[in-house]
Amino acid sequence: MYSKNILESASKEKLNQIHAFSEDYKDFLSTCKTERECVAYCKKIALELGYKDLDELFKNHTKLQPGDKVFHINRKKNIALYRIGRKDLLEGIKILGAHIDSPRLDLKQNPLYEKNNFALLDTHYYGGIKKYQWVTIPLALHGVFAKKDGTVVDFVLGEDENDPIVGISDLLIHLAQDQLKKPAASVIEGENLDVTIGSTPLKGKETDAVKAFILNLLKEKYDIEEEDFVSSEIEVVPAGKARDYGLDRSMVAGYGHDDRVCAYTSFRALLDIEDPEYTTCCILVDKEEIGSVGATGAQSKFFEDSIAQLLLLTGHESYFDLRRCMTKSMMLSSDVSAAFDPLFPEVNEPKNACYFNHGIVFNKYTGSRGKSGSNDTSAEFFAKVRNIMDTNDVYYQTAELGRVDQGGGGTIAYILGNYNMDVADAGVAVFNMHSPMEIASKADIYEAYLGYKAFLK
Ligand code: MN
Ligand code: MN
């Protein structure tokens, strides 16, 4: 199964499975464009399937039994789901970890201003983006306003087909002589990534009349005051649904494959595991794109505390039990890989690159330069993983992130590796990574799901 094209020999039945799975995935990708929306989606499905809130179980001292289904949410932006196994937790956990934040533009805390009779929203980009890709495309606003009285107002604009969209303007080609001489990194300046939100002046208002008109609308429709922006999290993301890509419909185009494609496949793999031998876990984290920092990122103590709660509910009280459980655990750090793009072959070394339709991608290491920042998986663990894939007829391939010294990047793998746990990077090959329209292969998406399920089993 090592690096072969899935579609060359896929049966009709398998093709049907691939396409059916992608339909579900497209729904997820179309509706879940922020980390909060991903967590809410997972929580809803988990509750429907009988998963119980770990905090509630903990409060009631409810002992956990093999087969129990548990979820644990951290600040609405980070979720862990567990299926309790037949073996004791001290034998270790099988973990799938992915991130649910994606590169985007965030509204600043004081975003709204008026200039030349337009109302605009100032933004600060989040994660690594090519700024020029974010102008002149339909954009939507997703997020929340947290009010002083403790209420939180959900806000989505630009997704319903009757909704207006917003966007960022770019200079017309006719007057762009000077602009086009600039290097691509500064053709569009970060400070100029401002979203146009309106142009109607409020009657009778002399100064900032357009801004006043927008503020009136916000008050009327959402009961939001200008000061509420201070405690808001509004993300500017590409508007519209994920769609089939290619005449043959073999691919999916959408915003946020990095890393929601691995989040979704990991989540589904966990849900579809019945009666596991080892306790299985899917953890979806926030803030990977800015270094896995903060309370909801992979470096947060949340996961450790969550495991500690599981241990207490299965009769383990020693601090060393927590350390032992972590050390005995195994993880696939599920994150996307940079697919070999025929238009840019020069950035890859072809033998060690990943290709569309060749299955789940394993990276022994990521990192930059001399593997800096990578979790270099041990040969022994890689052998174990390879054996699992082969035994379960899962198509897989191995890759590096580009040619040596071409660039690089990292994942959450090393963070869990710090617990002295075996971790390997595994994910889906993606084109246009970090752009408003990323592309992934349907066959690879399905194969990642099969690979994750095989690993959990
Ligand atoms: Mn990623
Ligand atoms: Mn990324």
Coordinates of C-alpha atoms and ligand atoms in Angstrom, one line a residue:
M1 CA 0.0 0.0 0.0
Y2 CA 3.0 2.3 0.2
S3 CA 2.5 5.3 -2.0
K4 CA 0.1 4.1 -4.7
N5 CA -2.7 6.0 -6.3
I6 CA -5.9 4.9 -4.6
L7 CA -8.1 5.8 -7.5
E8 CA -6.2 3.5 -9.9
S9 CA -7.7 0.4 -8.3
A10 CA -10.6 1.6 -6.1
S11 CA -13.7 -0.5 -6.3
K12 CA -17.1 1.0 -7.0
E13 CA -18.0 0.4 -3.4
K14 CA -15.0 2.2 -2.1
L15 CA -15.6 5.1 -4.5
N16 CA -19.1 5.4 -3.1
Q17 CA -17.7 5.5 0.5
I18 CA -15.2 8.1 -0.5
H19 CA -17.8 10.4 -2.0
A20 CA -20.3 9.8 0.8
F21 CA -17.7 10.7 3.5
S22 CA -16.8 13.9 1.6
E23 CA -20.4 15.0 1.6
D24 CA -20.4 14.9 5.4
Y25 CA -17.1 16.6 5.5
K26 CA -18.2 19.4 3.2
D27 CA -21.1 20.2 5.5
F28 CA -18.8 20.4 8.4
L29 CA -16.3 22.6 6.6
S30 CA -19.0 24.9 5.3
T31 CA -20.5 25.5 8.8
C32 CA -17.5 25.3 11.1
K33 CA -15.2 28.2 10.2
T34 CA -14.0 29.1 13.7
E35 CA -12.7 27.0 16.6
R36 CA -15.8 27.8 18.6
E37 CA -18.0 26.6 15.8
C38 CA -16.0 23.3 15.6
V39 CA -16.3 22.7 19.3
A40 CA -20.1 23.4 19.2
Y41 CA -20.5 21.0 16.3
C42 CA -18.6 18.2 18.1
K43 CA -20.5 18.8 21.3
K44 CA -23.8 18.6 19.6
I45 CA -23.0 15.3 17.9
A46 CA -21.3 13.9 21.0
L47 CA -24.5 14.6 23.1
E48 CA -26.7 12.9 20.4
L49 CA -24.5 9.8 20.7
G50 CA -24.7 9.6 24.4
Y51 CA -21.3 11.2 25.4
K52 CA -21.2 12.7 28.9
D53 CA -19.5 15.9 30.1
L54 CA -16.4 15.0 32.1
D55 CA -16.9 18.0 34.4
E56 CA -20.4 16.8 35.3
L57 CA -19.2 13.2 35.8
F58 CA -16.3 14.5 38.0
K59 CA -18.7 16.7 40.1
N60 CA -20.8 13.6 40.8
H61 CA -17.9 11.3 41.4
T62 CA -19.3 9.0 38.7
K63 CA -16.9 6.0 38.2
L64 CA -16.0 5.3 34.5
Q65 CA -16.5 1.9 32.9
P66 CA -15.1 0.4 29.7
G67 CA -17.2 1.6 26.8
D68 CA -18.2 4.9 28.4
K69 CA -18.2 7.9 26.2
V70 CA -16.9 11.2 27.5
F71 CA -16.3 14.7 26.3
H72 CA -14.5 17.6 27.9
I73 CA -14.6 21.2 26.7
N74 CA -12.2 24.0 27.5
R75 CA -13.5 27.5 27.2
K76 CA -15.6 26.7 24.1
K77 CA -12.5 26.5 21.9
N78 CA -10.8 23.2 22.7
I79 CA -12.4 19.8 23.1
A80 CA -11.3 16.3 24.1
L81 CA -13.4 13.2 23.5
Y82 CA -12.8 9.8 25.0
R83 CA -14.0 6.3 24.6
I84 CA -13.0 4.3 27.7
G85 CA -11.2 1.1 26.8
R86 CA -11.1 -2.4 28.4
K87 CA -7.5 -2.0 29.5
D88 CA -6.5 0.1 32.5
L89 CA -5.7 3.7 31.8
L90 CA -2.2 3.1 33.1
E91 CA -1.6 1.0 29.9
G92 CA -1.8 4.3 28.0
I93 CA -4.2 6.0 25.7
K94 CA -4.4 6.1 21.9
I95 CA -4.7 9.8 20.9
L96 CA -5.5 11.6 17.8
G97 CA -4.8 15.4 18.0
A98 CA -5.7 18.0 15.5
H99 CA -6.1 21.8 15.5
I100 CA -9.3 23.7 14.7
D101 CA -8.0 27.2 14.3
S102 CA -7.2 28.3 10.8
P103 CA -5.4 31.4 9.4
R104 CA -7.7 34.4 9.0
L105 CA -8.2 38.0 9.8
D106 CA -9.4 39.0 13.3
L107 CA -11.2 42.3 14.0
K108 CA -9.1 44.6 16.2
Q109 CA -10.6 45.6 19.5
N110 CA -11.4 49.1 18.3
P111 CA -12.1 48.2 14.7
L112 CA -14.8 50.5 13.3
Y113 CA -13.9 53.8 11.6
E114 CA -15.1 56.0 8.8
K115 CA -12.9 57.3 6.0
N116 CA -14.0 59.1 2.8
N117 CA -17.7 58.2 3.5
F118 CA -17.0 54.5 3.9
A119 CA -17.3 52.6 7.2
L120 CA -14.5 50.1 7.6
L121 CA -13.3 47.5 10.1
D122 CA -9.7 47.3 11.0
T123 CA -8.2 43.8 11.3
H124 CA -5.1 42.0 12.5
Y125 CA -4.2 38.8 10.6
Y126 CA -3.9 35.5 12.5
G127 CA -1.5 32.9 11.4
G128 CA 0.7 32.8 8.3
I129 CA -1.1 34.3 5.3
K130 CA -0.1 35.7 1.9
K131 CA -1.9 39.0 2.4
Y132 CA -2.6 39.6 -1.3
Q133 CA -4.8 36.5 -1.4
W134 CA -7.4 38.0 0.9
V135 CA -8.4 41.0 -1.2
T136 CA -11.3 41.1 -3.7
I137 CA -12.9 37.9 -2.4
P138 CA -16.3 37.4 -0.7
L139 CA -15.7 37.5 3.1
A140 CA -17.9 36.7 6.0
L141 CA -17.8 37.6 9.7
H142 CA -18.0 34.8 12.3
G143 CA -17.7 35.1 16.1
V144 CA -19.1 36.3 19.3
F145 CA -19.6 39.5 21.3
A146 CA -19.3 39.0 25.0
K147 CA -21.2 41.6 26.9
K148 CA -20.5 43.0 30.3
D149 CA -23.5 41.3 31.9
G150 CA -22.1 37.9 31.0
T151 CA -24.2 37.2 27.9
V152 CA -22.5 36.1 24.7
V153 CA -24.0 37.0 21.4
D154 CA -23.2 34.8 18.4
F155 CA -22.6 36.7 15.2
V156 CA -22.4 35.3 11.7
L157 CA -22.8 37.5 8.6
G158 CA -22.2 36.5 5.0
E159 CA -23.1 32.8 4.9
D160 CA -26.8 32.7 4.3
E161 CA -27.4 33.3 0.6
N162 CA -29.7 36.2 1.5
D163 CA -26.9 37.8 3.7
P164 CA -24.7 40.5 2.4
I165 CA -21.0 39.8 2.3
V166 CA -18.1 42.0 3.1
G167 CA -14.6 42.3 1.5
I168 CA -11.3 44.1 1.2
S169 CA -10.6 46.3 -1.8
D170 CA -7.5 46.3 -4.0
L171 CA -6.2 48.9 -6.4
L172 CA -7.5 48.7 -10.0
I173 CA -4.9 47.5 -12.5
H174 CA -5.1 50.8 -14.4
L175 CA -3.5 52.7 -11.5
A176 CA -1.3 49.9 -10.1
Q177 CA 2.0 50.8 -11.8
D178 CA 3.8 51.6 -8.5
Q179 CA 2.0 49.0 -6.5
L180 CA 3.1 46.2 -8.8
K181 CA 6.7 47.0 -8.4
K182 CA 6.5 46.1 -4.7
P183 CA 7.6 42.7 -3.5
A184 CA 4.6 40.3 -3.0
A185 CA 5.0 40.5 0.8
S186 CA 4.1 44.2 0.8
V187 CA 1.8 44.6 -2.3
I188 CA -1.0 44.6 0.3
E189 CA 0.1 45.9 3.7
G190 CA -1.2 44.2 6.9
E191 CA -2.5 47.5 8.1
N192 CA -4.5 47.9 4.9
L193 CA -6.4 44.6 5.3
D194 CA -9.5 46.6 6.3
V195 CA -13.0 45.3 5.6
T196 CA -15.6 47.5 3.9
I197 CA -18.8 47.4 6.0
G198 CA -21.0 50.2 4.6
S199 CA -21.5 53.5 2.8
T200 CA -24.9 54.9 3.9
P201 CA -24.7 58.1 5.9
L202 CA -27.1 58.6 8.9
K203 CA -29.5 61.4 8.0
G204 CA -28.9 64.6 10.1
K205 CA -25.5 63.5 11.4
E206 CA -22.6 65.8 10.4
T207 CA -19.5 63.8 11.2
D208 CA -18.9 60.1 10.9
A209 CA -22.4 59.6 9.6
V210 CA -21.7 56.3 7.8
K211 CA -20.1 54.9 10.9
A212 CA -23.2 56.0 12.9
F213 CA -25.5 54.3 10.4
I214 CA -23.6 51.0 10.9
L215 CA -23.7 51.4 14.6
N216 CA -27.5 51.9 14.5
L217 CA -27.8 48.7 12.5
L218 CA -25.7 46.8 14.9
K219 CA -27.8 48.1 17.8
E220 CA -31.1 47.3 16.1
K221 CA -30.3 43.8 14.8
Y222 CA -27.9 42.5 17.4
D223 CA -28.2 44.8 20.4
I224 CA -24.5 45.5 20.1
E225 CA -22.8 48.8 21.1
E226 CA -19.5 50.0 19.7
E227 CA -17.8 49.3 23.0
D228 CA -18.9 45.7 22.8
F229 CA -16.2 45.2 20.1
V230 CA -13.6 45.4 23.0
S231 CA -14.8 42.1 24.3
S232 CA -15.6 40.4 21.0
E233 CA -13.9 37.7 18.9
I234 CA -14.9 38.3 15.3
E235 CA -13.0 36.4 12.6
V236 CA -13.0 37.5 9.0
V237 CA -13.1 34.3 6.9
P238 CA -13.9 33.4 3.3
A239 CA -17.7 33.4 2.7
G240 CA -19.5 30.5 1.1
K241 CA -19.6 26.7 1.2
A242 CA -17.0 24.1 0.5
R243 CA -17.4 22.6 -3.0
D244 CA -16.3 19.8 -5.3
Y245 CA -13.2 20.7 -7.2
G246 CA -12.4 19.3 -10.7
L247 CA -14.7 18.0 -13.4
D248 CA -14.3 14.6 -11.9
R249 CA -15.3 15.9 -8.5
S250 CA -12.3 14.1 -7.0
M251 CA -11.3 17.0 -4.7
V252 CA -12.8 19.4 -2.2
A253 CA -12.2 23.2 -2.3
G254 CA -12.9 25.1 0.9
Y255 CA -11.6 27.4 3.6
G256 CA -9.8 25.8 6.6
H257 CA -8.8 22.3 5.5
D258 CA -5.7 23.1 7.6
D259 CA -6.5 21.6 10.0
R260 CA -10.2 20.9 10.0
V261 CA -9.7 18.0 7.5
C262 CA -7.7 16.2 10.2
A263 CA -10.0 17.4 13.0
Y264 CA -13.0 16.0 11.2
T265 CA -11.5 12.7 10.2
S266 CA -10.0 12.2 13.7
F267 CA -13.4 13.0 15.3
R268 CA -15.2 10.6 13.0
A269 CA -12.7 7.9 13.6
L270 CA -13.2 8.2 17.4
L271 CA -17.0 8.1 17.1
D272 CA -16.8 5.0 15.0
I273 CA -14.6 3.0 17.4
E274 CA -16.7 0.4 19.3
D275 CA -15.4 -1.4 22.4
P276 CA -11.8 -0.3 22.2
E277 CA -9.0 -2.3 23.9
Y278 CA -7.2 0.9 25.0
T279 CA -8.9 4.1 25.9
T280 CA -9.1 6.3 22.8
C281 CA -9.0 10.0 22.6
C282 CA -9.5 12.8 20.0
I283 CA -8.3 16.2 21.1
L284 CA -9.0 19.3 19.1
V285 CA -6.9 22.3 20.0
D286 CA -6.9 26.0 19.2
K287 CA -4.0 28.4 18.6
E288 CA -1.8 26.0 16.6
E289 CA -1.3 28.6 13.9
I290 CA 0.2 31.1 16.3
G291 CA 2.4 28.6 18.3
S292 CA -0.1 26.5 20.3
V293 CA 0.0 29.0 23.1
G294 CA -2.5 30.0 25.7
A295 CA -5.2 28.3 27.7
T296 CA -6.8 26.6 24.7
G297 CA -3.7 25.8 22.7
A298 CA -1.9 22.4 22.8
Q299 CA 0.6 23.7 25.3
S300 CA -2.2 24.3 27.8
K301 CA -2.4 22.2 31.0
F302 CA -6.0 21.4 30.1
F303 CA -5.2 18.1 28.5
E304 CA -3.1 16.9 31.4
D305 CA -5.8 17.9 33.8
S306 CA -8.4 16.2 31.7
I307 CA -6.5 12.9 31.8
A308 CA -6.0 13.4 35.6
Q309 CA -9.8 13.6 35.9
L310 CA -10.2 10.4 33.9
L311 CA -7.6 8.7 36.2
L312 CA -9.4 9.8 39.3
L313 CA -12.7 8.5 38.0
T314 CA -11.1 5.1 37.3
G315 CA -9.5 4.8 40.8
H316 CA -6.0 6.2 40.2
E317 CA -5.0 8.9 42.6
S318 CA -1.2 9.1 42.4
Y319 CA 0.5 11.9 40.5
F320 CA 2.8 9.2 39.1
D321 CA -0.2 7.5 37.6
L322 CA -0.7 10.5 35.5
R323 CA 2.9 10.6 34.4
R324 CA 2.8 6.8 33.7
C325 CA -0.4 7.1 31.6
M326 CA 1.1 9.9 29.5
T327 CA 4.4 8.0 29.0
K328 CA 2.6 4.9 27.9
S329 CA 0.3 6.7 25.5
M330 CA 0.7 7.0 21.7
M331 CA -0.4 9.7 19.5
L332 CA -0.9 10.7 15.9
S333 CA -0.5 14.4 15.5
S334 CA -3.0 14.9 12.8
D335 CA -2.1 17.8 10.6
V336 CA -2.0 18.6 6.9
S337 CA 1.0 18.2 4.6
A338 CA 2.1 20.3 1.6
A339 CA 1.0 18.3 -1.5
F340 CA 3.3 18.2 -4.5
D341 CA 2.0 20.9 -6.8
P342 CA 2.9 20.4 -10.6
L343 CA 3.0 24.2 -11.0
F344 CA 5.7 24.5 -8.3
P345 CA 7.8 21.3 -8.5
E346 CA 11.0 23.1 -7.5
V347 CA 10.1 23.4 -3.8
N348 CA 9.9 19.7 -3.2
E349 CA 12.2 16.7 -3.4
P350 CA 10.0 14.3 -5.3
K351 CA 10.9 11.1 -3.5
N352 CA 10.0 12.6 -0.2
A353 CA 7.0 14.6 -1.1
C354 CA 3.3 13.7 -0.8
Y355 CA 0.8 13.4 -3.6
F356 CA -2.9 13.7 -4.0
N357 CA -4.8 10.4 -4.0
H358 CA -1.9 8.5 -2.4
G359 CA -3.4 8.2 1.0
I360 CA -2.7 9.4 4.6
V361 CA 0.7 11.2 4.9
F362 CA 3.2 10.4 7.6
N363 CA 6.0 12.8 8.5
K364 CA 8.7 11.3 10.6
Y365 CA 9.7 14.9 11.3
T366 CA 8.7 18.5 10.3
G367 CA 10.6 21.6 11.3
S368 CA 12.9 24.0 9.6
R369 CA 16.6 24.0 8.6
G370 CA 18.2 21.2 10.6
K371 CA 14.8 19.8 11.6
S372 CA 14.5 22.6 14.2
G373 CA 11.3 22.5 16.1
S374 CA 10.3 19.0 15.0
N375 CA 9.3 15.9 16.9
D376 CA 11.6 13.4 15.3
T377 CA 9.5 10.2 15.7
S378 CA 11.5 7.1 16.6
A379 CA 12.1 4.4 14.0
E380 CA 10.5 1.8 16.4
F381 CA 7.2 3.8 16.6
F382 CA 7.2 4.4 12.9
A383 CA 7.5 0.7 12.3
K384 CA 4.5 0.1 14.6
V385 CA 2.4 2.7 12.7
R386 CA 3.5 1.3 9.3
N387 CA 2.5 -2.2 10.5
I388 CA -0.9 -0.9 11.5
M389 CA -1.5 0.7 8.1
D390 CA -0.4 -2.4 6.2
T391 CA -2.4 -4.8 8.3
N392 CA -5.5 -2.7 7.8
D393 CA -5.0 -2.1 4.0
V394 CA -4.7 1.6 4.5
Y395 CA -3.0 3.6 1.7
Y396 CA -0.2 5.7 3.1
Q397 CA 2.8 7.8 2.0
T398 CA 5.6 9.6 3.7
A399 CA 6.8 13.1 3.1
E400 CA 8.9 16.0 4.3
L401 CA 7.7 19.6 4.3
G402 CA 9.5 20.7 1.1
R403 CA 13.1 20.6 0.1
V404 CA 15.8 20.9 2.7
D405 CA 16.4 24.6 3.5
Q406 CA 13.3 25.7 1.4
G407 CA 11.3 26.7 4.4
G408 CA 9.4 24.5 6.9
G409 CA 6.9 24.5 9.6
G410 CA 5.7 22.7 12.7
T411 CA 2.8 20.9 14.3
I412 CA 1.7 20.1 17.9
A413 CA 3.6 16.7 17.8
Y414 CA 6.6 17.8 19.9
I415 CA 4.3 19.3 22.6
L416 CA 2.7 15.9 23.4
G417 CA 6.1 14.3 22.8
N418 CA 7.3 16.3 25.8
Y419 CA 5.2 14.0 27.9
N420 CA 7.7 11.3 26.8
M421 CA 4.9 9.9 24.6
D422 CA 5.4 8.3 21.1
V423 CA 4.0 10.8 18.6
A424 CA 4.1 10.7 14.8
D425 CA 2.7 13.3 12.4
A426 CA 0.0 12.0 10.1
G427 CA -2.5 13.9 7.9
V428 CA -3.9 14.9 4.6
A429 CA -2.0 16.4 1.6
V430 CA -3.3 19.9 0.8
F431 CA -2.8 22.5 -2.0
N432 CA -2.9 26.2 -1.5
M433 CA -2.3 25.8 2.3
H434 CA -3.3 28.9 4.3
S435 CA -5.0 30.5 1.4
P436 CA -8.7 31.3 1.3
M437 CA -9.4 28.3 -0.9
E438 CA -7.5 25.2 0.1
I439 CA -7.8 21.9 -1.8
A440 CA -7.7 18.3 -0.6
S441 CA -8.4 15.0 -2.4
K442 CA -11.5 13.1 -1.4
A443 CA -9.7 9.8 -1.5
D444 CA -7.1 11.1 0.9
I445 CA -9.7 12.5 3.3
Y446 CA -11.4 9.1 3.5
E447 CA -8.1 7.2 3.8
A448 CA -7.0 9.5 6.6
Y449 CA -10.3 8.5 8.4
L450 CA -9.5 4.8 7.8
G451 CA -5.9 5.3 9.0
Y452 CA -7.0 7.1 12.2
K453 CA -9.5 4.4 12.9
A454 CA -7.0 1.6 12.4
F455 CA -4.6 3.4 14.8
L456 CA -7.2 3.8 17.5
K457 CA -8.2 0.1 17.1
Ligands
MN1 MN -1.9 22.8 10.5
MN2 MN -1.2 25.8 9.3

